[in-house]
Coordinates of C-alpha atoms in Angstrom, one line a residue:
X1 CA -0.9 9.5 -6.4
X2 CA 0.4 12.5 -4.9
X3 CA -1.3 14.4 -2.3
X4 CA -0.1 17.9 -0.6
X5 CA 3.1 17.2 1.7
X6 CA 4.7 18.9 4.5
X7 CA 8.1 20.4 3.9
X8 CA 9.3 19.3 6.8
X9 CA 10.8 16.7 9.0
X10 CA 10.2 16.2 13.0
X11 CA 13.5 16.9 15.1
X12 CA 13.9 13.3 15.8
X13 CA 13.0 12.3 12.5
X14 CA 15.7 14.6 10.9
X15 CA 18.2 13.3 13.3
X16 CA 17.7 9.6 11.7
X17 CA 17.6 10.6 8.5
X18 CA 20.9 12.3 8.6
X19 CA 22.8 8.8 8.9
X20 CA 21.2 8.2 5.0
X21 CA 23.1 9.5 2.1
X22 CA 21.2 13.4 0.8
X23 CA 19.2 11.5 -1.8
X24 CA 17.9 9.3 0.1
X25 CA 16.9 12.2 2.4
X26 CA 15.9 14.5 0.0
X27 CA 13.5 11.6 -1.2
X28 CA 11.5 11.0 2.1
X29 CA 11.4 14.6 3.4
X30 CA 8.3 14.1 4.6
X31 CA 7.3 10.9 3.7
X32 CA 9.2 8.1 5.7
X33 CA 7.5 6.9 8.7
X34 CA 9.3 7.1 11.9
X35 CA 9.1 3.2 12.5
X36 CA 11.2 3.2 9.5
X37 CA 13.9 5.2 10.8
X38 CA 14.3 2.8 13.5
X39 CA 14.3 0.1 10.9
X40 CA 17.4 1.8 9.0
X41 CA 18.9 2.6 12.5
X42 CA 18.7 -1.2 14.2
X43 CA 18.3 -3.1 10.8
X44 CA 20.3 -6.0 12.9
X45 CA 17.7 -6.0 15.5
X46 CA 15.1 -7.9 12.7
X47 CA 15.0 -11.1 10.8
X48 CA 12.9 -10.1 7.7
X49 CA 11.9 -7.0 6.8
X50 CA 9.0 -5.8 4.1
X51 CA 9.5 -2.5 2.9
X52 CA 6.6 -0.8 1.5
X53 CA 7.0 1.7 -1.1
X54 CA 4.4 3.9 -2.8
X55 CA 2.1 7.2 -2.9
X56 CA -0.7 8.7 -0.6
X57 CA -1.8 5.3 -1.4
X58 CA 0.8 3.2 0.6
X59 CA 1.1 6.2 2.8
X60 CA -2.0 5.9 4.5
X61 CA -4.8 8.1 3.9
X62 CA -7.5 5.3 5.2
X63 CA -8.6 7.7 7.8
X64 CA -8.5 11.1 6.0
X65 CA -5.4 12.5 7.0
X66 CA -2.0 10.9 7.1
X67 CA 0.3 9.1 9.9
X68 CA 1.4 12.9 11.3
X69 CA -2.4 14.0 11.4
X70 CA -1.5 16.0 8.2
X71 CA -5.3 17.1 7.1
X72 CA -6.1 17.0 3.3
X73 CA -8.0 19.6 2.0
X74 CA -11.3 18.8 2.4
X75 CA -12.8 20.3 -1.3
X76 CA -10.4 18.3 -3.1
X77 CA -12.1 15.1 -5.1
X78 CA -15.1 15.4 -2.3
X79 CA -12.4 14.0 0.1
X80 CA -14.0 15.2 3.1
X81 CA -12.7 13.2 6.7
X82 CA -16.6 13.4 8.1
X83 CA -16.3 13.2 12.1
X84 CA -12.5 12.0 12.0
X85 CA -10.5 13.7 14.9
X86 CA -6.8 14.1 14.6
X87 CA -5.3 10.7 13.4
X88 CA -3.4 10.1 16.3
X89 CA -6.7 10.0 19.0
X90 CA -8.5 8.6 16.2
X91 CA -10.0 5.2 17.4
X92 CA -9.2 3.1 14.1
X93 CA -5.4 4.5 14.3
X94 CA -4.1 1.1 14.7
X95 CA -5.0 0.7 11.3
X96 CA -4.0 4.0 9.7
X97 CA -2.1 2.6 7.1
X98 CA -1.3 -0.5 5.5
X99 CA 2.2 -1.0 7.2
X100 CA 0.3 -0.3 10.4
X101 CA -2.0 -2.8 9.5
X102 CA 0.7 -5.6 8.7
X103 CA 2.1 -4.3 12.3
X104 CA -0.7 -5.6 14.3
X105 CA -1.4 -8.4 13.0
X106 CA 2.5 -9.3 13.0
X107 CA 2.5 -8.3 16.9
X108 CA -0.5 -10.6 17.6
X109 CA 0.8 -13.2 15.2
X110 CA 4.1 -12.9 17.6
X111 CA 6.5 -12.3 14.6
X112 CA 8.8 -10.6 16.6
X113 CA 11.6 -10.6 14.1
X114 CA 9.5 -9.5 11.1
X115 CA 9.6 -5.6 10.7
X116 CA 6.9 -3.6 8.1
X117 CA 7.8 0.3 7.0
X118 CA 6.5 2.6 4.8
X119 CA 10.1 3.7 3.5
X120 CA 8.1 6.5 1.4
X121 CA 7.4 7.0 -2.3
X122 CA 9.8 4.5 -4.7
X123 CA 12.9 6.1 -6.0
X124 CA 15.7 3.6 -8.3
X125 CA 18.7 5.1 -6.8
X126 CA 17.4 5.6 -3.1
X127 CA 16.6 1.6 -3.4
X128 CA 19.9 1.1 -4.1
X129 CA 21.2 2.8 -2.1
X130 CA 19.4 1.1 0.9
X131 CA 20.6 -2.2 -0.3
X132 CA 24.0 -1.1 -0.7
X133 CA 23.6 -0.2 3.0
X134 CA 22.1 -3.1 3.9
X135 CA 18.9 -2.1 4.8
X136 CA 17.6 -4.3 2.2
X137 CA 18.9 -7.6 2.7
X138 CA 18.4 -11.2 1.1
X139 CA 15.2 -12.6 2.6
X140 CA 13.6 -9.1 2.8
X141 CA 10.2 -8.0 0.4
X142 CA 10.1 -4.9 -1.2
X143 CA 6.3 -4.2 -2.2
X144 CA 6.4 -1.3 -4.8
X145 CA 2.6 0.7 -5.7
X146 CA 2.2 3.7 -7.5
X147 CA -1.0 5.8 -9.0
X148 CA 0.5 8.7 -9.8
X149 CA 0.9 10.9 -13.2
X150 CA 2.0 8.0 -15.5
X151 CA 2.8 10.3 -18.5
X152 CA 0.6 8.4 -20.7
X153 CA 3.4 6.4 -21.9
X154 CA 3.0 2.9 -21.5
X155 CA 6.7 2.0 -22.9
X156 CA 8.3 4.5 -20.6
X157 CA 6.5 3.4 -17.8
X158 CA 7.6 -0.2 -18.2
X159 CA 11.5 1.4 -18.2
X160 CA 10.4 3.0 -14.9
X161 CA 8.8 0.0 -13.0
X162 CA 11.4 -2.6 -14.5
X163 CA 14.4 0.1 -12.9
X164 CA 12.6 -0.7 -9.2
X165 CA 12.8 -4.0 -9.9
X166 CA 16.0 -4.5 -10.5
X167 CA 17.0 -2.2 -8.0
X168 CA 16.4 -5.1 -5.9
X169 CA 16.5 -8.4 -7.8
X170 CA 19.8 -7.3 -9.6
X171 CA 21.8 -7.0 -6.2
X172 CA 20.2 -9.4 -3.7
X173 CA 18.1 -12.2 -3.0
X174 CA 14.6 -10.4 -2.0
X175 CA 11.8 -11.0 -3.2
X176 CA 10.1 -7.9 -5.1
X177 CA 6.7 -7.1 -5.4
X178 CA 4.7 -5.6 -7.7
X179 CA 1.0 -4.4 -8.2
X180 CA -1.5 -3.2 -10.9
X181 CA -3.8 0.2 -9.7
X182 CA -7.4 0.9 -9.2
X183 CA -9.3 3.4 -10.3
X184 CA -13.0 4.6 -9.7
X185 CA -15.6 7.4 -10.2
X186 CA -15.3 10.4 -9.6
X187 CA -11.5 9.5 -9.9
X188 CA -11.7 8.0 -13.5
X189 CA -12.5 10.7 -16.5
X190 CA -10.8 13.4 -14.5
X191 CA -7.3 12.2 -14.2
X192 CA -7.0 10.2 -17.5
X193 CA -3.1 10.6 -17.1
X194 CA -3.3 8.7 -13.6
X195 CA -5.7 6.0 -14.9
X196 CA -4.0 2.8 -15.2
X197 CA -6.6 0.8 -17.2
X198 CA -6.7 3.4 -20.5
X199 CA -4.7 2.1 -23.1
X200 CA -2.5 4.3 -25.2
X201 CA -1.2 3.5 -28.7
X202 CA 2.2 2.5 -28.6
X203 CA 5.5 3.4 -31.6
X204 CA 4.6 -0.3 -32.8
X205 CA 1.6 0.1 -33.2
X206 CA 0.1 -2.0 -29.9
X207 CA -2.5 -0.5 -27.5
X208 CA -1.4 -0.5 -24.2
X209 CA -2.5 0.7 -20.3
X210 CA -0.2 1.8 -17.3
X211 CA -1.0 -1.6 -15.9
X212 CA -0.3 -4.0 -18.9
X213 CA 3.6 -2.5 -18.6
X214 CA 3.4 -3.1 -15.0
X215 CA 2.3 -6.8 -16.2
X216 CA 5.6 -6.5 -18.6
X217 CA 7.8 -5.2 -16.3
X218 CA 6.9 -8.0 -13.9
X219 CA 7.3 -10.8 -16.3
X220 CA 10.7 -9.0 -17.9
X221 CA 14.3 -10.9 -17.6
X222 CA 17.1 -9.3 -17.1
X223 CA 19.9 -10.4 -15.2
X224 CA 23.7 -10.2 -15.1
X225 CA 26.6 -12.5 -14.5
X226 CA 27.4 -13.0 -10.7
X227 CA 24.7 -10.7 -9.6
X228 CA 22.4 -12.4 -6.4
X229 CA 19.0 -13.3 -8.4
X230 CA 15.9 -12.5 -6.5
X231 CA 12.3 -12.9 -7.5
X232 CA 9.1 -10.8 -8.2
X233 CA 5.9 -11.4 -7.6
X234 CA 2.6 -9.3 -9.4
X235 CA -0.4 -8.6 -7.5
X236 CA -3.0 -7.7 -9.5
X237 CA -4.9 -5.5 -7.3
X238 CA -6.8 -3.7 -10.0
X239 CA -8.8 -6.9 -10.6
X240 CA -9.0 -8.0 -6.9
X241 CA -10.3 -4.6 -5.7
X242 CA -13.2 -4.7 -8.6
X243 CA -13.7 -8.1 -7.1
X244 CA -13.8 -6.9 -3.4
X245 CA -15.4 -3.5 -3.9
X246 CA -18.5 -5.4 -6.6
X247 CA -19.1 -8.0 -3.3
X248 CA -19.0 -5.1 -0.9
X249 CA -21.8 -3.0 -2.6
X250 CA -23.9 -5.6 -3.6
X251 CA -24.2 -7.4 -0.2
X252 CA -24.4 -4.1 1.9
X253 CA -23.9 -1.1 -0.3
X254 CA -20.3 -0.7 1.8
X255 CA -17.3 1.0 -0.6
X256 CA -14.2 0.1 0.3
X257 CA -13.0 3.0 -1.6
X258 CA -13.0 6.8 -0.5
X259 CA -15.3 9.4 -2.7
X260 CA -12.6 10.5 -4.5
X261 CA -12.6 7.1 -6.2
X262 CA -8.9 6.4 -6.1
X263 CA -8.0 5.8 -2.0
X264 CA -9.0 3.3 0.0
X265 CA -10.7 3.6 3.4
X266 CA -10.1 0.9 6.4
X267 CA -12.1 -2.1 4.1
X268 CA -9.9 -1.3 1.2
X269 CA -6.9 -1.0 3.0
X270 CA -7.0 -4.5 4.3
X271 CA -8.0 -6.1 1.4
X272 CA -4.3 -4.4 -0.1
X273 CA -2.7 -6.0 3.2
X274 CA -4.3 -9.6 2.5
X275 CA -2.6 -9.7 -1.0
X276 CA 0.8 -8.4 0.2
X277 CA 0.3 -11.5 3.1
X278 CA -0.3 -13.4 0.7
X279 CA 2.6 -12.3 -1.8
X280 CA 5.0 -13.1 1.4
X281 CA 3.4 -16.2 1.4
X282 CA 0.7 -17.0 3.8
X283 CA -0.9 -18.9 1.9
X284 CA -3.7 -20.1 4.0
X285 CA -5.4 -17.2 5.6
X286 CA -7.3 -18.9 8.1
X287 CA -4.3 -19.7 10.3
X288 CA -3.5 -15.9 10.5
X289 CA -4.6 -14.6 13.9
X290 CA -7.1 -11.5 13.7
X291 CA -9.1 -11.1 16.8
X292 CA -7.6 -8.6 18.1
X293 CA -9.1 -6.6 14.7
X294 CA -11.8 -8.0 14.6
X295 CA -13.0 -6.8 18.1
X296 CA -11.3 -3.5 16.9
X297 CA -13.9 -3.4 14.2
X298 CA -16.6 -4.6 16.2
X299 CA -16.1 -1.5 18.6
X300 CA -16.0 1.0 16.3
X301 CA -18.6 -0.5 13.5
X302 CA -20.6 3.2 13.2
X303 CA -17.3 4.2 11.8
X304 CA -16.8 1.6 8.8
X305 CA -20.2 1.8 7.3
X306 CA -18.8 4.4 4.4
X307 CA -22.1 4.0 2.9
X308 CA -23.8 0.8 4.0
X309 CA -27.1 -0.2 4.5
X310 CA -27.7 1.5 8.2
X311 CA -30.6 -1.4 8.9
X312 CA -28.3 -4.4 8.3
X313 CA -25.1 -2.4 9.6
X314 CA -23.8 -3.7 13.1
X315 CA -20.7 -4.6 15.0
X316 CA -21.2 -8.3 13.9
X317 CA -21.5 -7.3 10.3
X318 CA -18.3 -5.0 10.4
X319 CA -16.4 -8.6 12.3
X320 CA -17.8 -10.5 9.3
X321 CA -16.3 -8.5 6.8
X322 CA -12.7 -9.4 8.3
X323 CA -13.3 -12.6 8.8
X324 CA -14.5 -13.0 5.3
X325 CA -11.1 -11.6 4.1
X326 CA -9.6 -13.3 6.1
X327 CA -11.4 -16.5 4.6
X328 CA -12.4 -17.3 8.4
X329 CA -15.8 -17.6 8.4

């Protein structure tokens, strides 16, 4: 989903960027975080790398305004920041996105050699193009989301999100990773050519939503001889966010999602970041250190209520929450 973006690029930023070819810079104008630039400039420095792809969605809009304190108008979809300062001195910035998310918990998990970057919004030929350049590397994980304007065009859209995935599986051994989208009220019956879950009849005569081609695309073969084969994983975080967000309102009226219905705030950022850990492959949560978060939400509890119950609310039940996704309690 797209959201206003600046039409520029920080001096530094634009320095790093040069070294990539023009579409590649012409793509992330804006977009790419500067922890990726050093990615693309030290790539040898790092073991693994997971290279996140996406919208305002994988960009980071958890606090209300993105990584570069870029405000969002206020009056759009009711997306008011309510008593957030600049992103920067906000308290919660440690977890202004999910790649800054994955970062902390990487630093206090001591995976020095594993690097996370939001390389900005998914592109065929700019994926490429950082494989070709070995950005992209065997080993890596490319996670791919999108909940933009799908064109209503199920088949089409299946062409699209089958072309990233064999941007990467085609030409080396990564492992690529897709997901299904959310989508809530207000958010759902405005946008109808952004909701994933409405089906569209299809040529032949099927019904068909955004997310059953992303199901498709997932499950698709296509390969050629003497090309590296890598492999894809589907996370389908339209189910697991019903999941999440039905447990969060029941039990204390907490939404993980922003009122606009389609962005996730801090709770439903981190439930995105425990199915990407667990598409890298950690499978058992409960060895994943997380207490340097969970104080983090302890301390700042007042601000991750977005909605709940004020009489059960407390630093306690914001550290239960984590744990809980964490499967640690």
């Amino acid at each position: 989903m797209q959201l206003k973006r600046r039409s520029f690029i920080a001096g530094a930023s634009a320095t790093l960027i040069s070294h990539l070819t023009p579409n590649i810079a012409l793509a992330q104008s804006g977009e790419m975080e500067p922890y990726y630039h050093e990615i693309i400039q030290n790539r040898a420095r790092y073991g693994k790398v997971c290279h996140l792809f996406g919208d305002s969605i994988m960009r980071g809009w958890a606090l209300g305004e993105f990584w570069d304190g870029e405000r969002v108008d206020p009056t759009r979809n009711g997306n008011e920041p309510r008593d957030l300062r600049l992103v920067q001195g906000h308290p919660l910035f440690p977890w202004h996105s999910i790649a800054a998310c994955m970062r902390e918990l990487a630093m206090e998990n001591r995976q020095n050699q594993l690097a996370i970057g939001y390389a900005g919004g998914a592109d065929p030929s700019m994926v490429r193009t950082l494989v070709e350049n070995g950005t992209i590397r065997t080993g890596d994980y490319v996670v791919f989301e999108d909940a933009g304007r799908h064109g209503a065009d199920p088949v089409a859209y299946f062409h699209k999100v089958r072309n990233w995935r064999q941007a990467v599986i085609n030409r080396v051994n990564a492992t690529c990773v897709l997901m299904t989208m959310f989508d809530y009220r207000p958010f759902r019956g405005q946008y109808p050519d952004m909701e994933y879950d409405r089906r569209y009849r299809t040529a032949d005569g099927r019904a068909l939503s955004t997310n059953d081609a992303i199901r498709m695309a997932a499950n698709s073969i296509y390969w050629k001889r003497g090309q590296p084969p890598g492999r894809t994983i589907l996370i389908d975080i339209n189910r697991r966010m019903d999941e999440w967000r039905d447990y969060c309102l029941a039990s204390s009226r907490l939404d993980p999602i922003h009122p606009d219905g389609i962005h996730p705030n801090c709770w439903g950022q981190w439930l995105m970041v425990r199915e990407i850990l667990q598409a890298m492959g950690r499978t058992d949560l409960r060895t994943v250190r997380i207490e340097r978060s969970v104080q983090l939400a302890a301390e700042n509890w007042r601000l991750l209520g977005y909605g709940a119950d004020r009489l059960g609310w407390s630093p306690s039940r914001a550290a239960f929450y984590l744990r809980r996704l964490f499967r640690q309690i």
